[in-house]
mmCIF file of C-alpha atoms in Angstrom:
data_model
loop_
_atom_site.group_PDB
_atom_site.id
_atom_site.type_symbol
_atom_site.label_atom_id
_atom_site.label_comp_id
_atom_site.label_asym_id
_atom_site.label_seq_id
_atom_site.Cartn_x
_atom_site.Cartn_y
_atom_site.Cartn_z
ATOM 1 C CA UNK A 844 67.065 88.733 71.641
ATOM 2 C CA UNK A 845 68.412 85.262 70.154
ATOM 3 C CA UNK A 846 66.625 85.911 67.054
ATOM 4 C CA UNK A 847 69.064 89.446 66.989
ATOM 5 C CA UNK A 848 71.985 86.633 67.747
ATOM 6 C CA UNK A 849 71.189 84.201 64.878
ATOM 7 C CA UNK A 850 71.133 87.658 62.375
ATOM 8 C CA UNK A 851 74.630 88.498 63.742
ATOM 9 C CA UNK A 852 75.382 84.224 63.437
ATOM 10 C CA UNK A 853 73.943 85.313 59.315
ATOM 11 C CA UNK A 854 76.349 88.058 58.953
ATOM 12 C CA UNK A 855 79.196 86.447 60.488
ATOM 13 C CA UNK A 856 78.988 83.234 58.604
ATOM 14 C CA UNK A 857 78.651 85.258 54.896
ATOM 15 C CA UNK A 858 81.503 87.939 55.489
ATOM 16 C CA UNK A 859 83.988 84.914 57.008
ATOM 17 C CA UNK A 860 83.139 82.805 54.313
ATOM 18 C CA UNK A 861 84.190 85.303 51.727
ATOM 19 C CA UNK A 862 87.058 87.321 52.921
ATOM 20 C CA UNK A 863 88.025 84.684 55.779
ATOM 21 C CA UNK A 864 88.476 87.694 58.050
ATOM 22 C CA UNK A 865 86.651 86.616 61.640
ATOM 23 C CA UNK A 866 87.480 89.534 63.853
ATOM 24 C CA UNK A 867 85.591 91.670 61.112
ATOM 25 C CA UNK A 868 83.351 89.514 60.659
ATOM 26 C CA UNK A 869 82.223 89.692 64.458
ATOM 27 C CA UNK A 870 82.446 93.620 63.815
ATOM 28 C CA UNK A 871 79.618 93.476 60.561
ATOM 29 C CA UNK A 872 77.674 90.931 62.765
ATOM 30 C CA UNK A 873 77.411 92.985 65.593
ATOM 31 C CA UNK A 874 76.429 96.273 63.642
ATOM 32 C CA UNK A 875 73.634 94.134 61.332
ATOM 33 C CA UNK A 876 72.520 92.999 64.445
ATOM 34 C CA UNK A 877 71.956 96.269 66.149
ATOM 35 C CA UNK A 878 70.155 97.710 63.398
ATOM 36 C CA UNK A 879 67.800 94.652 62.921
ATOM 37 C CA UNK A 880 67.300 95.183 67.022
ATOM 38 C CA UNK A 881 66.514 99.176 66.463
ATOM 39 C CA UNK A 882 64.149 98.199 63.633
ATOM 40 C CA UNK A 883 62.434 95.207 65.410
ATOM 41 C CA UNK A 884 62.203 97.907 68.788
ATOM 42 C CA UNK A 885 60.962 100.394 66.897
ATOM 43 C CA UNK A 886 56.848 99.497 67.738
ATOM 44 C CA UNK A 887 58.788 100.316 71.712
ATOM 45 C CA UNK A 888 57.677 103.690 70.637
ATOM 46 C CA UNK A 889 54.296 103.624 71.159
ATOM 47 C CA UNK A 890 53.867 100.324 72.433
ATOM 48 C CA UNK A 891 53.826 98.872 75.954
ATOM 49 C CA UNK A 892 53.660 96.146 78.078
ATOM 50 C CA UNK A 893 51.501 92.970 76.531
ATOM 51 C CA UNK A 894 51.369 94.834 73.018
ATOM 52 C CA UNK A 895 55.331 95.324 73.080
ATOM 53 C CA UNK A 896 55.990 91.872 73.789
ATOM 54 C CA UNK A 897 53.622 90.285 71.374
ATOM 55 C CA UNK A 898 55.277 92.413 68.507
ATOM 56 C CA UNK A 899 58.974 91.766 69.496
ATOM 57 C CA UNK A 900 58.066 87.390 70.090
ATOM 58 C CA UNK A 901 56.569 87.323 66.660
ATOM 59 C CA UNK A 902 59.823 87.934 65.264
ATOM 60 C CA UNK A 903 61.454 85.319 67.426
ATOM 61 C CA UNK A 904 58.908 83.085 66.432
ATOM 62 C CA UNK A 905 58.781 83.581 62.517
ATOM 63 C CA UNK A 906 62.588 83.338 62.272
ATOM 64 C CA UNK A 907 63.547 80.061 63.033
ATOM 65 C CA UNK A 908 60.443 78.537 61.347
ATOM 66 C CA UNK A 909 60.627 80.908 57.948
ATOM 67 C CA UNK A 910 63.122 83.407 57.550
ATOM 68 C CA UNK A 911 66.475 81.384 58.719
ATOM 69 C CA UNK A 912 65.936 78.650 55.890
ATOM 70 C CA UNK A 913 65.789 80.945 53.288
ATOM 71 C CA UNK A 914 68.824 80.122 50.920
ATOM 72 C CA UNK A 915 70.623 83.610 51.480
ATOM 73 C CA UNK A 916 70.767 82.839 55.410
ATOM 74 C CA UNK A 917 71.428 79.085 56.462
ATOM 75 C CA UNK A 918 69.209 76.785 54.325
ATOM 76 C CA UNK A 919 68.968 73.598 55.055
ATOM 77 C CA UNK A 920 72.118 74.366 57.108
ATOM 78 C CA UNK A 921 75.922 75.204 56.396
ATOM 79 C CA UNK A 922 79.412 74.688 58.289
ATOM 80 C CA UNK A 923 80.645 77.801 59.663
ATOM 81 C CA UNK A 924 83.967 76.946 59.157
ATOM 82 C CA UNK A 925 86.564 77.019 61.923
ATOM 83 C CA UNK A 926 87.173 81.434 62.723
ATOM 84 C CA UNK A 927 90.708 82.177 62.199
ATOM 85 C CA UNK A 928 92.242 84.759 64.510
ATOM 86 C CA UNK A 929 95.606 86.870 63.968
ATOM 87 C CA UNK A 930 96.472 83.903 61.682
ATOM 88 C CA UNK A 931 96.061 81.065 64.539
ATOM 89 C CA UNK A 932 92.729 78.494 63.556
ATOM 90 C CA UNK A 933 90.778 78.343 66.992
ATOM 91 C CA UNK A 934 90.003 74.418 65.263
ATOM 92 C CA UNK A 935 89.594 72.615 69.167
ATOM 93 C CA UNK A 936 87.501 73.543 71.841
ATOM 94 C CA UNK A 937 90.178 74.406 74.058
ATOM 95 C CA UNK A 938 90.972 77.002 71.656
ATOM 96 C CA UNK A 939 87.579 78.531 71.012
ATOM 97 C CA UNK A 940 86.353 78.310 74.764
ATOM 98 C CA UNK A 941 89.196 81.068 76.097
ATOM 99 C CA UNK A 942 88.452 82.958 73.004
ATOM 100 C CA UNK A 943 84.663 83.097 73.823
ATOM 101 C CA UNK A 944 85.394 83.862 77.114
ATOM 102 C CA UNK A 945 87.555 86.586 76.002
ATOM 103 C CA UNK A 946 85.014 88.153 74.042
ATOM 104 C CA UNK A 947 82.627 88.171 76.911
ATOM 105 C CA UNK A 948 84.774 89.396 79.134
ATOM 106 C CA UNK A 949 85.449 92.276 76.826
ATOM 107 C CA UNK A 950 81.297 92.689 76.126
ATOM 108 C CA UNK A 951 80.761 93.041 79.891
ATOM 109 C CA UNK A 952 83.035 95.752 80.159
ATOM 110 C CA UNK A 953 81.734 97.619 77.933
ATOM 111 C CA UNK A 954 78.485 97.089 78.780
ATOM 112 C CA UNK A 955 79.678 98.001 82.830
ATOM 113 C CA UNK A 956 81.468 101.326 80.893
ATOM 114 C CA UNK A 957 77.504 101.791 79.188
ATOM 115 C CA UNK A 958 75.902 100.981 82.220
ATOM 116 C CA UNK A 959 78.546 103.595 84.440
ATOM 117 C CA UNK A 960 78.065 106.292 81.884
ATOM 118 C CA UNK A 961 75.702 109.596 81.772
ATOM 119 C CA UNK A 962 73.996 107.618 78.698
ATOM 120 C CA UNK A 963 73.545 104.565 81.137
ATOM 121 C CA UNK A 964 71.885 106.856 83.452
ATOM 122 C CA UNK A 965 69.332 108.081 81.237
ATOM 123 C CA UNK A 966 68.382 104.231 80.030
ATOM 124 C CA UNK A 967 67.729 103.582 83.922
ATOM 125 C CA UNK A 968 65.410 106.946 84.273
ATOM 126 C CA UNK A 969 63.818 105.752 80.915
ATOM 127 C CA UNK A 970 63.529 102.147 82.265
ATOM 128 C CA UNK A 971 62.340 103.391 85.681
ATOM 129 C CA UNK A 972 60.148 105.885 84.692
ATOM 130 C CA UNK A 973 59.477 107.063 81.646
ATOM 131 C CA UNK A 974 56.781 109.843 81.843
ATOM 132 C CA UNK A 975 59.489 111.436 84.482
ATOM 133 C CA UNK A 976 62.523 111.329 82.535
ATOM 134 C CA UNK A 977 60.305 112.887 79.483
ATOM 135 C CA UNK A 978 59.390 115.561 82.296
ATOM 136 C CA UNK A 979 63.073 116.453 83.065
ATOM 137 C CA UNK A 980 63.882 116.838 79.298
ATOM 138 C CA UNK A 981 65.311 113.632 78.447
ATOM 139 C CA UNK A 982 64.552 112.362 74.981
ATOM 140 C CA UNK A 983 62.865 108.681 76.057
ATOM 141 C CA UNK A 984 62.420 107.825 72.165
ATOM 142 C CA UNK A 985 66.503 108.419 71.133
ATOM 143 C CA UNK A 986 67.367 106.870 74.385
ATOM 144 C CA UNK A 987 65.072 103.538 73.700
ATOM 145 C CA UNK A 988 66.353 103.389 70.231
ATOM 146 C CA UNK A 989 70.350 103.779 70.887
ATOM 147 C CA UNK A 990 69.537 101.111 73.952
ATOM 148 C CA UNK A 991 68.266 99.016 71.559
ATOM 149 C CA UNK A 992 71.441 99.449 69.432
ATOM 150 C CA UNK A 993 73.922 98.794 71.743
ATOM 151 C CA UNK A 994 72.125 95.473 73.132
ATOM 152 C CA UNK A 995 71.431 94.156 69.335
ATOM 153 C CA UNK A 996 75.654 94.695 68.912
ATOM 154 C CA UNK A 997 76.198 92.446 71.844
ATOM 155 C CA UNK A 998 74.290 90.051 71.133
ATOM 156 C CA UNK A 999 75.039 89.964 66.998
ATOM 157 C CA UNK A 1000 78.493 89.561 68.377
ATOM 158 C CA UNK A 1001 77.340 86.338 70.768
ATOM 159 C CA UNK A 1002 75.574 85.019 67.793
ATOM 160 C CA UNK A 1003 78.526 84.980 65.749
ATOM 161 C CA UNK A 1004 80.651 83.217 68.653
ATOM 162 C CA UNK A 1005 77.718 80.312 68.869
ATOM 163 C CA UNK A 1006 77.607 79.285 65.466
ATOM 164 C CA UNK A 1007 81.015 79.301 64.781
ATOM 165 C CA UNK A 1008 81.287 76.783 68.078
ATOM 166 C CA UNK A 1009 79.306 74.511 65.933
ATOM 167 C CA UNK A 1010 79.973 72.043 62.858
ATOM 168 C CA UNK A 1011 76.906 72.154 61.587
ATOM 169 C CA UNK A 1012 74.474 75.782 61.861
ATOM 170 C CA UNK A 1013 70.431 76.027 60.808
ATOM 171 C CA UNK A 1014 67.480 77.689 62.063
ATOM 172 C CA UNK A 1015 67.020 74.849 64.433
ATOM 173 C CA UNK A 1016 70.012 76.350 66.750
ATOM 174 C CA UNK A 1017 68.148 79.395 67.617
ATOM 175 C CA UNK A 1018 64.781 78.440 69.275
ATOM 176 C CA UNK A 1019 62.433 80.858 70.010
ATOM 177 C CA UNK A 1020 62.117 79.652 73.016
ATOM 178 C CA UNK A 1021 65.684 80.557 74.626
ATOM 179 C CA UNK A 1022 64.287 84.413 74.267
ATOM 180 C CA UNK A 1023 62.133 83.235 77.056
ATOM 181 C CA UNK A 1024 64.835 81.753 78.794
ATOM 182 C CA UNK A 1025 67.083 84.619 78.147
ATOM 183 C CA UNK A 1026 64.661 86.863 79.582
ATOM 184 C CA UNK A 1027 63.668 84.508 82.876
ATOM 185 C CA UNK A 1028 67.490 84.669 83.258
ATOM 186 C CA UNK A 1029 67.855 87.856 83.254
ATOM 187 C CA UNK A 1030 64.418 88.554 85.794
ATOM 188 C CA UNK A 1031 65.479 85.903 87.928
ATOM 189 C CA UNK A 1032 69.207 87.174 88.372
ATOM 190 C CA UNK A 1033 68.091 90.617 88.897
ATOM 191 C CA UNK A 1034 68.244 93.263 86.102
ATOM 192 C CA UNK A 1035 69.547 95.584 88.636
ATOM 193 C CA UNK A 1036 73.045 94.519 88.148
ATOM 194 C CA UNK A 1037 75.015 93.286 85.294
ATOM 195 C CA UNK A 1038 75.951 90.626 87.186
ATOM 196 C CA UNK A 1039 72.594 89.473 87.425
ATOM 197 C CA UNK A 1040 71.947 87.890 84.434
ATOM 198 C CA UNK A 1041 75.353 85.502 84.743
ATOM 199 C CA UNK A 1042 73.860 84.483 88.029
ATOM 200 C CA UNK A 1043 70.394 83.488 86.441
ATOM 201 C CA UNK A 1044 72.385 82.222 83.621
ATOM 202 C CA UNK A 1045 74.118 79.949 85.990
ATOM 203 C CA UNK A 1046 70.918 78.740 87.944
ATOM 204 C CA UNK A 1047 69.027 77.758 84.929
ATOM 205 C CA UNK A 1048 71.892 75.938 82.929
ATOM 206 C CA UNK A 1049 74.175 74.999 85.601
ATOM 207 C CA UNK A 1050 71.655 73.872 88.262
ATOM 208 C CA UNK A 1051 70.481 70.776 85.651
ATOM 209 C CA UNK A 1052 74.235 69.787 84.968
ATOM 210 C CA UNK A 1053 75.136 68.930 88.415
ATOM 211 C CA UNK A 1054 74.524 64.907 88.969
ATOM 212 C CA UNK A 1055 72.592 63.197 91.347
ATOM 213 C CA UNK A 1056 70.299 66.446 92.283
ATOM 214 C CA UNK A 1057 66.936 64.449 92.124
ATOM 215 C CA UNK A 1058 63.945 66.804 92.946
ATOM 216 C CA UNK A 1059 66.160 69.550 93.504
ATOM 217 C CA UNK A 1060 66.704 69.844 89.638
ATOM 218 C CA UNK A 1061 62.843 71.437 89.403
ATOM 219 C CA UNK A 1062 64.497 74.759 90.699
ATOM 220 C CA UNK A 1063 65.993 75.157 87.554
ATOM 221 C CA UNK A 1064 62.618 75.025 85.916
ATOM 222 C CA UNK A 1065 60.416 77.599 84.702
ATOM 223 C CA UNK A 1066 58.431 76.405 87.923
ATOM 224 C CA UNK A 1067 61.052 76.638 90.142
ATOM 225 C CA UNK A 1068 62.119 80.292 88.642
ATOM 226 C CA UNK A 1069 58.819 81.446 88.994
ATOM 227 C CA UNK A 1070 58.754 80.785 92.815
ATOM 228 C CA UNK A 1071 62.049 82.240 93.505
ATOM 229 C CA UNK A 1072 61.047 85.403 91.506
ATOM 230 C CA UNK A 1073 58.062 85.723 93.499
ATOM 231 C CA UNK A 1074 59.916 84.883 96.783
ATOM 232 C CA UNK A 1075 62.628 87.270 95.550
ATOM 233 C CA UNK A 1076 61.575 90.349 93.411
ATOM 234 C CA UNK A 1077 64.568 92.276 92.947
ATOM 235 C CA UNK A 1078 66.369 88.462 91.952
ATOM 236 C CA UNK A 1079 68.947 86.269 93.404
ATOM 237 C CA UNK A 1080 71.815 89.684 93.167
ATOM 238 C CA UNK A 1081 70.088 90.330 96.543
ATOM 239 C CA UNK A 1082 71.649 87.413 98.432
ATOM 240 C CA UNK A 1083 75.269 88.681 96.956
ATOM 241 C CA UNK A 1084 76.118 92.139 98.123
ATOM 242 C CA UNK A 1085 80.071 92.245 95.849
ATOM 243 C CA UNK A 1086 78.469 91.910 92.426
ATOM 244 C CA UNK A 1087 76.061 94.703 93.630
ATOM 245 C CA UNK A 1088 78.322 97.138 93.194
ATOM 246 C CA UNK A 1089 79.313 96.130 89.503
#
């Protein structure tokens, strides 16, 4: 999924750079970035479990290393420039932080609209169970492929946001490895919810910034999630009843 991001960070970079327009820019980055998801998710058709997740980490782990310093995506690396927005240059980090969170703000409602919706439904029977969902008519293979769509927009979109937070962008910003962490956040906050993930999100990078924590700090470890997700199946969402309902 961050490889998806640093293809939206690709788009976003060479349509700002030219025409200087961010908002579109965020708009082509989240579209390239949802096809290159529904083409990368397309082996999701008749692949599964191990197989599936072998195909989709070999193109998290051949992008950073070979296709993002090719000289038509970063190079050797390239400033992103600061994004200009309805003519105001978000140039501090004051500036950019409440436009970030704006942006996310706005992505989680529509993905809560997604999630809500009749098409929502039929990703959860797909997700759930998809030999029954295929039994009651429901088209498993469109529904995959338009849920791949819709997540590869998002995160084109939070692609573009991180490297424009940056001075300096390469292949070295997207690490294969924060796929993983993306998806231990995710399990360990509880895919049940949406608000699952920001809880995960929270334990894994805001556990390690709070001083003094001494052994505590290993929760926030791979070891640490591990135990909780096996303590806790269904994620930490269970301990918080509100977000439940989102």
């Amino acid at each position: 999924q961050f490889m998806v991001a640093a293809v939206g960070a690709v788009v976003s970079y060479q349509v700002s750079s030219r025409i200087g327009d961010f908002p579109l820019a965020m708009l082509y980055a989240g579209l390239a970035a949802g096809v290159v998801s529904v083409l990368v998710g397309l082996p999701a058709l008749r692949l599964r479990g191990l197989m599936l997740t072998i195909t989709t980490l070999a193109f998290a782990l051949a992008g950073p290393s070979w296709l993002l310093p090719k000289s038509f995506m970063f190079g050797s690396g390239v400033d992103p420039g600061a994004p200009i927005v309805d003519g105001h240059a978000l140039d501090n980090g004051h500036k950019y932080y409440y436009f970030a969170l704006a942006v996310f703000v706005v992505c989680f409602l529509i993905a809560s609209n997604v999630r809500r919706s009749g098409f929502g439904r039929l990703l959860t029977a797909v997700r759930d169970n998809e030999d029954n969902a295929r039994a009651f008519a429901i088209r498993a293979t469109t529904a995959k492929m338009q849920g791949y769509l819709v997540a590869g927009f998002i995160a084109g979109v939070g692609g573009a946001i991180y490297a424009h937070s940056r001075t300096q962008v390469d292949g070295s910003i997207f690490p294969s490895t924060t796929s993983i962490d993306v998806v231990v956040m995710s399990v360990l906050g509880g895919i049940s919810s949406l608000a699952g993930p920001i809880i995960g999100c929270a334990w894994i990078i805001g556990i390690p910034k709070i001083p003094n924590l001494g052994n505590l700090g290993l929760a926030a470890t791979y070891f640490g999630a591990t135990g909780v997700i096996l303590w806790r199946p269904n994620g930490l969402i269970g301990f918080v009843e509100a977000p439940r309902r989102i």
